[in-house]
Short mmCIF file of C-alpha atoms in Angstrom, two decimals:
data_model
loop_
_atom_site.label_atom_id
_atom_site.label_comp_id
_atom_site.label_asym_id
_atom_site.label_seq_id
_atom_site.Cartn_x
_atom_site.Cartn_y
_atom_site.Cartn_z
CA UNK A 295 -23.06 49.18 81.46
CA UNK A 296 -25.16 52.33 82.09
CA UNK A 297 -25.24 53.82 85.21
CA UNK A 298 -28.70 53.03 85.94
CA UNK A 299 -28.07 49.19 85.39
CA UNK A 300 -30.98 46.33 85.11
CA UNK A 301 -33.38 48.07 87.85
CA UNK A 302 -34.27 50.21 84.80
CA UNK A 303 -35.77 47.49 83.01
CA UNK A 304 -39.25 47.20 82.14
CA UNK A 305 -41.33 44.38 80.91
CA UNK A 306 -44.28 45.92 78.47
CA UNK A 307 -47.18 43.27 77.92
CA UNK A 308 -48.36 43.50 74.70
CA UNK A 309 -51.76 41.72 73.52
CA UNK A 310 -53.82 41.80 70.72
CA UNK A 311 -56.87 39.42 69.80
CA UNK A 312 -56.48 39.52 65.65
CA UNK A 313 -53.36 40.77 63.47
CA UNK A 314 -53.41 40.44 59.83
CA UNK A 315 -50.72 40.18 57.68
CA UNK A 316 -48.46 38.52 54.63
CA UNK A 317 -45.82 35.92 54.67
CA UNK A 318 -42.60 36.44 52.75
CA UNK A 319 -44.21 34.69 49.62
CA UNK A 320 -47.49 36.83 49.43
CA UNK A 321 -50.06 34.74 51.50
CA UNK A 322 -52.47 36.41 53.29
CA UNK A 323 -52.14 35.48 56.94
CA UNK A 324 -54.24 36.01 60.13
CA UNK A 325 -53.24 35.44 63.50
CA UNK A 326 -55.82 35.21 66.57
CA UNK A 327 -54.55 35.61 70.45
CA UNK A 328 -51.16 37.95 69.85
CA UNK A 329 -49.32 38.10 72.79
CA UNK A 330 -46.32 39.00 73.90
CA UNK A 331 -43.72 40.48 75.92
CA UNK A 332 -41.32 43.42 74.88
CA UNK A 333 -38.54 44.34 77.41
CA UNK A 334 -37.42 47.99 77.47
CA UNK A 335 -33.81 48.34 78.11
CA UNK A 336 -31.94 51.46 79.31
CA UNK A 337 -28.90 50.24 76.82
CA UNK A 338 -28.63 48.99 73.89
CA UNK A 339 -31.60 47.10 71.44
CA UNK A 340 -34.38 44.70 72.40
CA UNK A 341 -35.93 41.69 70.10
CA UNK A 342 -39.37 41.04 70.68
CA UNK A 343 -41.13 37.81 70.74
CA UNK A 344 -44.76 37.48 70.28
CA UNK A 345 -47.17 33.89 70.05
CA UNK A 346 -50.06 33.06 68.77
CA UNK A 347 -52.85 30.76 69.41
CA UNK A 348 -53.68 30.16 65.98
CA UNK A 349 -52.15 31.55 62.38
CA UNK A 350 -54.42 30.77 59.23
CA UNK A 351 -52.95 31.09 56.23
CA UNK A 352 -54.51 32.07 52.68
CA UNK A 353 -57.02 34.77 53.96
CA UNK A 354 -57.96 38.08 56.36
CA UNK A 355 -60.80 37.28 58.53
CA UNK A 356 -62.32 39.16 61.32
CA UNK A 357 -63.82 36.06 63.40
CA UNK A 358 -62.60 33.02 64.71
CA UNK A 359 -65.18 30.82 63.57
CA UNK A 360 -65.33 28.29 60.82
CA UNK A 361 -68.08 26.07 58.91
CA UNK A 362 -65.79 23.37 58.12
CA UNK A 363 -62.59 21.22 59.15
CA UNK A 364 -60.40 19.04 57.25
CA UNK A 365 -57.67 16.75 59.37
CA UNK A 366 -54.62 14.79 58.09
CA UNK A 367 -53.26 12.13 60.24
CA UNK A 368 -49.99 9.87 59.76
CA UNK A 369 -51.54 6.70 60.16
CA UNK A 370 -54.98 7.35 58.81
CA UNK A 371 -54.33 6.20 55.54
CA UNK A 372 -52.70 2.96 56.32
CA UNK A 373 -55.38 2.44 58.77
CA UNK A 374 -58.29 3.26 55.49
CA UNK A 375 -55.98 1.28 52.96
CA UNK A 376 -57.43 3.18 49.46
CA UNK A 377 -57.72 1.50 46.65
CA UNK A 378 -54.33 2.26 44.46
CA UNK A 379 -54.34 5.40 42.04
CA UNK A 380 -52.07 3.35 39.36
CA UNK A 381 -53.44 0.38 37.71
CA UNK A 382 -51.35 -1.37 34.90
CA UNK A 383 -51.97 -4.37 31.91
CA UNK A 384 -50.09 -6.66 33.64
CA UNK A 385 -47.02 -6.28 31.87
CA UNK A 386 -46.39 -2.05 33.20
CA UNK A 387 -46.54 -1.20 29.85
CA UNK A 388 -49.38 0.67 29.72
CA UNK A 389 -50.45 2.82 33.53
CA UNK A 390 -53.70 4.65 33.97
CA UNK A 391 -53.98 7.16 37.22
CA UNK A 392 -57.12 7.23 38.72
CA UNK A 393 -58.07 10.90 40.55
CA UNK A 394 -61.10 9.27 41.36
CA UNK A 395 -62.23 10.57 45.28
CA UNK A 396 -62.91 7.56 47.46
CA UNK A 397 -65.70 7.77 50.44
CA UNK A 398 -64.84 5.33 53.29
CA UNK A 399 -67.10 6.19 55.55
CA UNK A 400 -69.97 9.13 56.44
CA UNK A 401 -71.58 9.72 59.79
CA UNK A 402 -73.82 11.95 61.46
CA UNK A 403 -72.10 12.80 65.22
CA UNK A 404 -75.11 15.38 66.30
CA UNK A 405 -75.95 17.80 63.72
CA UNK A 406 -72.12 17.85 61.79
CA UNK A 407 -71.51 15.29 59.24
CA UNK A 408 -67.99 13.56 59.67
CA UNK A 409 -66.60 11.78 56.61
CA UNK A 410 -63.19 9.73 56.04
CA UNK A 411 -61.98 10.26 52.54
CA UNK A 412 -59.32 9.64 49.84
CA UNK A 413 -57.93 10.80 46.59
CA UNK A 414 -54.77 11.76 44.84
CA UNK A 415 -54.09 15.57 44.89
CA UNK A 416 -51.01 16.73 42.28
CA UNK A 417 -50.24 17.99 38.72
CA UNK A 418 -50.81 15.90 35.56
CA UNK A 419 -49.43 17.58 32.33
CA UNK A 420 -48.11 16.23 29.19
CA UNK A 421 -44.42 16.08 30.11
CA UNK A 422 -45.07 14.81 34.03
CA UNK A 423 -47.15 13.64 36.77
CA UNK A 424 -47.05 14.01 40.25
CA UNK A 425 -49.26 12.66 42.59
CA UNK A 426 -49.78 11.46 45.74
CA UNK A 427 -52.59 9.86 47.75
CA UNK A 428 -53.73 11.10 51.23
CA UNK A 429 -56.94 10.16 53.40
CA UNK A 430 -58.92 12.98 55.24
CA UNK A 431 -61.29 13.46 58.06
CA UNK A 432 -63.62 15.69 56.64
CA UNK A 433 -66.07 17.34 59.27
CA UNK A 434 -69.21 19.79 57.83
CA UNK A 435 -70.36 21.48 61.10
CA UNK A 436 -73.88 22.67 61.29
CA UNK A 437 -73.09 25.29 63.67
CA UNK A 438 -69.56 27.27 63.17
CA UNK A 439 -67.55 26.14 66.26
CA UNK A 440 -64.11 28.19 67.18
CA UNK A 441 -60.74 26.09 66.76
CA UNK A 442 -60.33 24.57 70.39
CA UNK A 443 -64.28 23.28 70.06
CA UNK A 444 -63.70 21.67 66.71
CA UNK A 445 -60.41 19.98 68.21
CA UNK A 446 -61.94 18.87 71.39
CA UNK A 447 -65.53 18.12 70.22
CA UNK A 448 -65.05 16.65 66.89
CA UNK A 449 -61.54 15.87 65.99
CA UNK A 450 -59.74 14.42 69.19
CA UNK A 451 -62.76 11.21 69.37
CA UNK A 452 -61.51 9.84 65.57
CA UNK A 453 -57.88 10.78 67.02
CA UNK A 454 -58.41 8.71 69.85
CA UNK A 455 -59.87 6.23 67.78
CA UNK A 456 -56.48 5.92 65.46
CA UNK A 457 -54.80 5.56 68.74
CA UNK A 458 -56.73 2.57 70.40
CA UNK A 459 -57.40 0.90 67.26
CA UNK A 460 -53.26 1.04 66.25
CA UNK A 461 -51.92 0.92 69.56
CA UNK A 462 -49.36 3.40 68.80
CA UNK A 463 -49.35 7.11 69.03
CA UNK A 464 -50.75 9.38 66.16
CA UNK A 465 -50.07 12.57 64.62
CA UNK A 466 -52.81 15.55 63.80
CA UNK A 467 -49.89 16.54 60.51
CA UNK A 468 -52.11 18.87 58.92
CA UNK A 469 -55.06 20.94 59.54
CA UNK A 470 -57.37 23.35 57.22
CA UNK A 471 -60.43 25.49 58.32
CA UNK A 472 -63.09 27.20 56.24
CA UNK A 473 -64.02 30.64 57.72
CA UNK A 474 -67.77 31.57 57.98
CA UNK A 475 -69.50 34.63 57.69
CA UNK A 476 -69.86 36.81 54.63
CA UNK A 477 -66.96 38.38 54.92
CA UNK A 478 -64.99 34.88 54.57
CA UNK A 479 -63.13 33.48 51.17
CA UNK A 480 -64.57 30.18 51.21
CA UNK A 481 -61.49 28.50 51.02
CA UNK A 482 -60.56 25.66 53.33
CA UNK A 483 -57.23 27.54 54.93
CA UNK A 484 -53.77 25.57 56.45
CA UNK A 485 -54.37 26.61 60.04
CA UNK A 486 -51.08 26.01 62.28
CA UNK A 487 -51.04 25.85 65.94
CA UNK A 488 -49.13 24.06 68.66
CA UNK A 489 -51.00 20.58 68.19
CA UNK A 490 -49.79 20.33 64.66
CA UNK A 491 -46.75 17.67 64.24
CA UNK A 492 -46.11 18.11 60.39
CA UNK A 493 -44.23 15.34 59.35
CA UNK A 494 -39.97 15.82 59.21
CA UNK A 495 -37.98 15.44 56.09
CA UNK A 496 -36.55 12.96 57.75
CA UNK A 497 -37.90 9.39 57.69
CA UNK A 498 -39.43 7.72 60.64
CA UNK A 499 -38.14 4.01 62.11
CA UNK A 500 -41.44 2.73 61.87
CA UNK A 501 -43.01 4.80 58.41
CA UNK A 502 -46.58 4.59 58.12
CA UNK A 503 -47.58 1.88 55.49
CA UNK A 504 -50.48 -1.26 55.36
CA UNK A 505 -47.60 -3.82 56.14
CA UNK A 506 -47.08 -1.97 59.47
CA UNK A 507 -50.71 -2.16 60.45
CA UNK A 508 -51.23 -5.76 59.24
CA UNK A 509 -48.19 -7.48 60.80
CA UNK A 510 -47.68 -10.48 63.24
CA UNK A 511 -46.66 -8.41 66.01
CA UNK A 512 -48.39 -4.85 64.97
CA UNK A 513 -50.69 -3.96 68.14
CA UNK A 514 -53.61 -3.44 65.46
CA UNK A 515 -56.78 -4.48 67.41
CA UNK A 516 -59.03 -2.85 63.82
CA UNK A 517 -58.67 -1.33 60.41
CA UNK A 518 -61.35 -0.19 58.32
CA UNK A 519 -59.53 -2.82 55.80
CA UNK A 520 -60.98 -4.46 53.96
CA UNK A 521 -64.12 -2.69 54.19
CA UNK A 522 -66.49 -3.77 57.23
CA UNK A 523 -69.63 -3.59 56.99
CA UNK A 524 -71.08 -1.32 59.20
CA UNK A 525 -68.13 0.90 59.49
CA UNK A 526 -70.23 4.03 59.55
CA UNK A 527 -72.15 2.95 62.47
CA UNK A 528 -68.97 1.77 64.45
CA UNK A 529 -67.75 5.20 64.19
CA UNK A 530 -70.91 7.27 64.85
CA UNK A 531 -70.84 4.47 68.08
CA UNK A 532 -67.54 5.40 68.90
CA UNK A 533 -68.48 8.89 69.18
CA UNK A 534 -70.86 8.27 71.53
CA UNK A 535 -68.29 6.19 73.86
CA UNK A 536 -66.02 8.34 73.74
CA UNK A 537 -68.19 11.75 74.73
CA UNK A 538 -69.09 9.07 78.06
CA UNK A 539 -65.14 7.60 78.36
CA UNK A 540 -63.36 10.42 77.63
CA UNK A 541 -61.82 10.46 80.87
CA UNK A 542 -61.18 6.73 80.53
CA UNK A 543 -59.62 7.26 77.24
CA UNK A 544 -57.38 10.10 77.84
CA UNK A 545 -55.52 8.08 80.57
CA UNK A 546 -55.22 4.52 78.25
CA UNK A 547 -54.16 6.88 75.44
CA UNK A 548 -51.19 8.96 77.61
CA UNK A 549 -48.65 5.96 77.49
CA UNK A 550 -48.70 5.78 73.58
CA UNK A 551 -48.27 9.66 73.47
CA UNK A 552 -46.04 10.40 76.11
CA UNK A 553 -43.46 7.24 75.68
CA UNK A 554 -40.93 9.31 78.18
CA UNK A 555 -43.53 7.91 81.28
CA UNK A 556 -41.75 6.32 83.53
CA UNK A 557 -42.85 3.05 84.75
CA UNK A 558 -44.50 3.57 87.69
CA UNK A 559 -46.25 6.27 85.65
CA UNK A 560 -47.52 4.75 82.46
CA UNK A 561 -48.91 1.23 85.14
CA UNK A 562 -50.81 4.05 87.34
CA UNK A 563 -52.30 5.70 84.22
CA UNK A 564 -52.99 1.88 83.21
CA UNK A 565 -54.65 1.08 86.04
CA UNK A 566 -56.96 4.51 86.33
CA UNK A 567 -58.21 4.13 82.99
CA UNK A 568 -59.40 -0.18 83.37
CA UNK A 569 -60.61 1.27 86.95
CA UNK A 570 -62.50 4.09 85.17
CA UNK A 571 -64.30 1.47 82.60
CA UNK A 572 -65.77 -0.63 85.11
CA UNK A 573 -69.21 0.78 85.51
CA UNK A 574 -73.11 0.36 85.31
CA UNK A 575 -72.82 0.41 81.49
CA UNK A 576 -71.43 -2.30 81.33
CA UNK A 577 -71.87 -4.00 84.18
CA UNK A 578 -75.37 -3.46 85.10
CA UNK A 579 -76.92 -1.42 87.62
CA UNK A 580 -75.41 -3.49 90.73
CA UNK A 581 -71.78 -2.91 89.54
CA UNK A 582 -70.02 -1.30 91.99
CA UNK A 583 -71.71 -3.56 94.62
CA UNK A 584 -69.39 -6.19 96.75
CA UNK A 585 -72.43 -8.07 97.72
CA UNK A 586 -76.70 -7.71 96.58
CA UNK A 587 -78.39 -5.47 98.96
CA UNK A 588 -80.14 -8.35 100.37
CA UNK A 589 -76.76 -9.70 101.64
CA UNK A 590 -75.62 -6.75 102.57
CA UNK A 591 -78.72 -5.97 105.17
CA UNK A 592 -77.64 -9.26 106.53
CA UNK A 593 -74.51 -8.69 106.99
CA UNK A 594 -74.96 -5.45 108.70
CA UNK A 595 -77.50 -6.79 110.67
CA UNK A 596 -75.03 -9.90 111.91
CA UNK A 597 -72.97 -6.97 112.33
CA UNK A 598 -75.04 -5.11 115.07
CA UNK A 599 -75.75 -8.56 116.78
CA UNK A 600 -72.28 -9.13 116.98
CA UNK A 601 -71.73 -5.83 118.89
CA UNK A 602 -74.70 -5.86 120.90
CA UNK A 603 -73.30 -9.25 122.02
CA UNK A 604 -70.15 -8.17 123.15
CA UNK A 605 -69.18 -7.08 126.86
CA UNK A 606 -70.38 -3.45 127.53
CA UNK A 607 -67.19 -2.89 129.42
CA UNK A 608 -65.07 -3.60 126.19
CA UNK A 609 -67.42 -1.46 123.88
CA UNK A 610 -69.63 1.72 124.70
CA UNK A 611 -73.03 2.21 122.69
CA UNK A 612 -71.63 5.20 120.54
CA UNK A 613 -68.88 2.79 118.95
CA UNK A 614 -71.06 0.25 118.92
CA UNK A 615 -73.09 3.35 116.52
CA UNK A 616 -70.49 3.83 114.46
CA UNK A 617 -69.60 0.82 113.49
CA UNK A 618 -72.65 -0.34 112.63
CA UNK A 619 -73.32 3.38 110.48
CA UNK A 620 -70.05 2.46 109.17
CA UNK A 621 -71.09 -0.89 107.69
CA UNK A 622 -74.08 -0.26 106.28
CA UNK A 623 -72.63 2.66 104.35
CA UNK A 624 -69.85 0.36 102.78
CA UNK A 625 -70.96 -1.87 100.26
CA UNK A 626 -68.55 -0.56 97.39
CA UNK A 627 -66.74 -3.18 95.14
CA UNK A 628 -63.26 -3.63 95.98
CA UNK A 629 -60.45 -2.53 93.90
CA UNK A 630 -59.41 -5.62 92.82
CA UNK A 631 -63.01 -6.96 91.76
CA UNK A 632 -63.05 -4.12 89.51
CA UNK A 633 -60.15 -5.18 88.06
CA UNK A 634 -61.12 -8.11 87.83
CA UNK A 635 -64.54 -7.76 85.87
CA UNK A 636 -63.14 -5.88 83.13
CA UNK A 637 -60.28 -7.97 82.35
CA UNK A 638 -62.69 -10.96 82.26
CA UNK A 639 -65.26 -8.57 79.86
CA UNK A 640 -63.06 -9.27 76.97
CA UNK A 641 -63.52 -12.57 76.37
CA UNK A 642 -60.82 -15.12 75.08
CA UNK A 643 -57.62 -12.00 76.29
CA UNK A 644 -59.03 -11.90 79.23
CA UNK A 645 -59.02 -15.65 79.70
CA UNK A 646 -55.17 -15.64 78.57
CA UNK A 647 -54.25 -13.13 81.17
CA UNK A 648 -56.55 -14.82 83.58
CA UNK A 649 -55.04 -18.80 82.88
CA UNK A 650 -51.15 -17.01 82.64
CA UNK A 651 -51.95 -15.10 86.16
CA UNK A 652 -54.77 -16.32 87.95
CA UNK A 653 -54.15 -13.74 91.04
CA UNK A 654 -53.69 -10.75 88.05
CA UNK A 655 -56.14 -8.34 89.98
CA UNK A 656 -54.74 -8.54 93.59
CA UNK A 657 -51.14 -8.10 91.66
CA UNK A 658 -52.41 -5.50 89.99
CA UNK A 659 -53.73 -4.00 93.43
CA UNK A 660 -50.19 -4.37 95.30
CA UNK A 661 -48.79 -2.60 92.94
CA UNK A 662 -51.18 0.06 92.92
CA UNK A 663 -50.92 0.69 96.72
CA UNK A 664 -47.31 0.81 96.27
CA UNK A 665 -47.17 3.13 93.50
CA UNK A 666 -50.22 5.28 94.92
CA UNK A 667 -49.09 5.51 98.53
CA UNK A 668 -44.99 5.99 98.69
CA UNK A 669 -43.64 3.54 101.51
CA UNK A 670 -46.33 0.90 100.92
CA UNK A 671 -45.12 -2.41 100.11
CA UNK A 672 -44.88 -3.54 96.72
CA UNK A 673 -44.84 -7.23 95.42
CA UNK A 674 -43.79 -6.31 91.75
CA UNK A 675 -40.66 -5.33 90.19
CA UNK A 676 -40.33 -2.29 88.16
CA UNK A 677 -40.15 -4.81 85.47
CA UNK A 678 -43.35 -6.87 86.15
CA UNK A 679 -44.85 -3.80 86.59
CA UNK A 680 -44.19 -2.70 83.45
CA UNK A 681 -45.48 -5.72 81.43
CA UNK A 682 -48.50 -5.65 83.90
CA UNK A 683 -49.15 -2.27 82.73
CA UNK A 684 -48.90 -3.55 79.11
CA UNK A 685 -51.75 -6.42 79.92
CA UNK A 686 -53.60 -3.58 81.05
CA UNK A 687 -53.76 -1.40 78.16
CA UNK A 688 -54.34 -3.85 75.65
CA UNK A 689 -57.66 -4.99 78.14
CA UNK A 690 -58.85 -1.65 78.25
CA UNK A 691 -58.26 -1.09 74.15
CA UNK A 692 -60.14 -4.33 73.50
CA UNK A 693 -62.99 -3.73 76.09
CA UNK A 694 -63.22 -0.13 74.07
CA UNK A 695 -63.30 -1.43 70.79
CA UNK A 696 -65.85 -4.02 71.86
CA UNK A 697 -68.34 -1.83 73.19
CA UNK A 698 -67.48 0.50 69.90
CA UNK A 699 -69.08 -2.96 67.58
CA UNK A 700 -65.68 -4.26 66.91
CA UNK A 701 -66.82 -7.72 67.66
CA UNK A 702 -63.04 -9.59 67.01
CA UNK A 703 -61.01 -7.16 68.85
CA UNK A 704 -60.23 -9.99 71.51
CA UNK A 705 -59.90 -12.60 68.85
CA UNK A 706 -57.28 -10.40 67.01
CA UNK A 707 -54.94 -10.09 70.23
CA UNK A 708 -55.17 -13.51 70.71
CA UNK A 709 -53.36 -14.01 67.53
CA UNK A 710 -51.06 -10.95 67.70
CA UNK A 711 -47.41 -12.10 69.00
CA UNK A 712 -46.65 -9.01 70.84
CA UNK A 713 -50.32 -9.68 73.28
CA UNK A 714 -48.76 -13.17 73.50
CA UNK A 715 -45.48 -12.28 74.76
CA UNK A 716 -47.13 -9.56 77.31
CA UNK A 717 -48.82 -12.49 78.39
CA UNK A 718 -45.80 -14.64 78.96
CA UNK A 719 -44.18 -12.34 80.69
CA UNK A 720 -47.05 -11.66 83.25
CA UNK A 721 -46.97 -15.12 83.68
CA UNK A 722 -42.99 -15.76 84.30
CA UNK A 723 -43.55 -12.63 87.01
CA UNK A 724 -45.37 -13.94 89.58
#
């Protein structure tokens, strides 16, 4: 050890908004928002680690920009179901392979045009074949956005979609970006940044395939199989909800991607985001009302009668003030009618959970004060609360979905085994 020891230390920040570069096999690579952190030692040698917010791969560019996106997920192409790129005679004697690009879907979400697509990308010679099918979300953007705009603006809604539609969490596996400006290849580039998940070489428990989506006891609430009509306007619809439910959305979607929650956890992110959909969209204008205003002048007004009634030696005139003020300012919709409304908004569920648990929304409530406010007393078990929380997601995905245009989201639970075994367990907890 040197004499000077670890006082002589130094931490030099190092930062740098664009680096270009190659990889070990040749590609061109750009990295955007360097940073990093190189300690100077008195002894000895020092390894320095820098990050990046974003490398691109396949090009040098000087901007951060791009005119188009193109998104992979896991589940998207289970969830489109393409037509097959093999067809046979009958007997597999004779295969043709189709390369033929399939359109699902095209919408307009603003200016930027938003398509889901398929084909079969690969090599065909005359000794072998190899291809495989994926789906795409293909977004043209009218104006070049920068990376965290096209993720947050036009990306995260269809991601959000995959979620609430599956009911299980999805992937963003691959990403490519087409720099603008003149300067630019043209190419669509792999772009790699800490939202990424690229699938392992390892396989998942549950691998994405059609059979997954379209089981018995899949959560699948919609599929774009087999074709709906109307599918484009669904999805430009869905845009739309989700630029006004965003906040709604994130919290019903943080269970499915976060599955380390604990209990208490996932039901309070339940409950915020049911809470968060009741509102004068769908509700009408007198939504968060407990009474009409009509009713509520009354009541006030029995209110001050009441107190102008009572002994002056038990009440003084500025209480008497105050509580009056006090009423008239509180006509807000309890908790548990809120509840309430949206779980009976969605139709035949909502009459399961309602006939299996006919005091659902003051459980619900309990719960809430006891999770909310540490102390209060709680009437669930970290059980019930748990399968409570599970009624409440699937409410809030089929309330979503309804308002979307999906007009058999609530039929489909009612037929799905696992919304039927939330429900009897709801019902054996009370």
């Amino acid at each position: 050890m040197p004499e000077r020891g670890w006082d002589a230390v130094e931490l030099q920040t190092t930062e740098s908004a664009l680096v270009h570069g190659r990889t070990r096999e040749g590609k061109d690579a750009t990295l955007f928002g360097v940073a990093g952190r190189n300690p100077v030692y008195p002894f000895g040698e020092a390894r320095e680690q820098y990050r990046a917010d974003l490398l691109l791969l396949g090009t040098h560019v000087a901007g951060d920009e791009f005119a188009e996106a193109v998104a992979e997920f896991d589940w998207l192409e289970a969830w489109l179901d393409p037509s097959p790129i093999v067809s046979d005679d009958g007997r597999r004697e004779v295969f043709a392979l189709q390369r033929v690009r399939e359109e699902h879907s095209k919408f307009a979400v603003g200016d930027d045009v938003l398509k889901l697509t398929s084909t079969a990308i690969g090599r065909v010679g005359d000794s072998a074949v190899h291809l495989d099918r994926r789906s795409f979300l293909e977004i043209d953007l009218a104006k070049p956005l920068g990376l965290r705009d096209i993720i947050d603006s036009r990306i995260a809604p269809i991601h959000d979609l995959l979620t609430i539609a599956l009911g299980r969490p999805i992937r963003l596996t691959k990403l490519q970006l087409r720099p603008s400006g003149k300067h630019s290849s043209g190419r669509l580039c792999e772009a790699h940044f800490n939202s990424v998940q690229p699938r392992a070489g390892d396989r998942w428990a549950d691998e994405p395939s059609l059979s997954s989506v379209l089981s018995y006891s899949a959560p699948t609430l919609f599929t774009a199989h087999p074709p709906r009509v109307g599918l484009d306007q669904i999805l430009a619809t869905w845009c739309q909800l989700w630029e006004r439910e965003r906040n709604a959305i994130a919290l019903l979607g943080t269970p499915y991607h976060a599955p380390f929650l604990y209990t208490d956890h996932r039901f309070a992110s339940a409950v915020q985001a049911v809470e968060a959909l009741h509102g004068k969209a769908r509700f009408g204008p007198a939504a968060g009302r407990d009474v009409p205003r009509e009713s509520h002048s009354d009541r006030v007004e029995n209110v001050r009668k009441i107190l102008e009634d009572a002994v002056p030696e038990k009440i003084d005139l500025r209480t008497a003030n105050w509580a009056v003020n006090a009423a008239r300012s509180r006509n807000d919709k309890p908790f548990k009618g809120k509840i309430h409304d949206v779980v009976r908004s969605t139709g035949a569920a909502g009459e399961m959970i309602l006939a299996a648990a006919p005091n659902f929304a003051d459980r619900i409530t309990g719960a809430r004060v006891g999770v909310s406010h540490g102390g209060a007393s709680d009437s669930l078990t970290t059980e019930a609360r748990y399968w409570h929380a599970e009624a409440l997601l699937w409410v809030g995905r089929i309330r979503l979905l309804t308002d979307a245009g999906v007009n058999d989201a609530a039929d489909r639970a009612c037929r799905n085994s696992s919304f039927q075994h939330v429900v009897e367990k709801i019902k054996s907890s009370g």
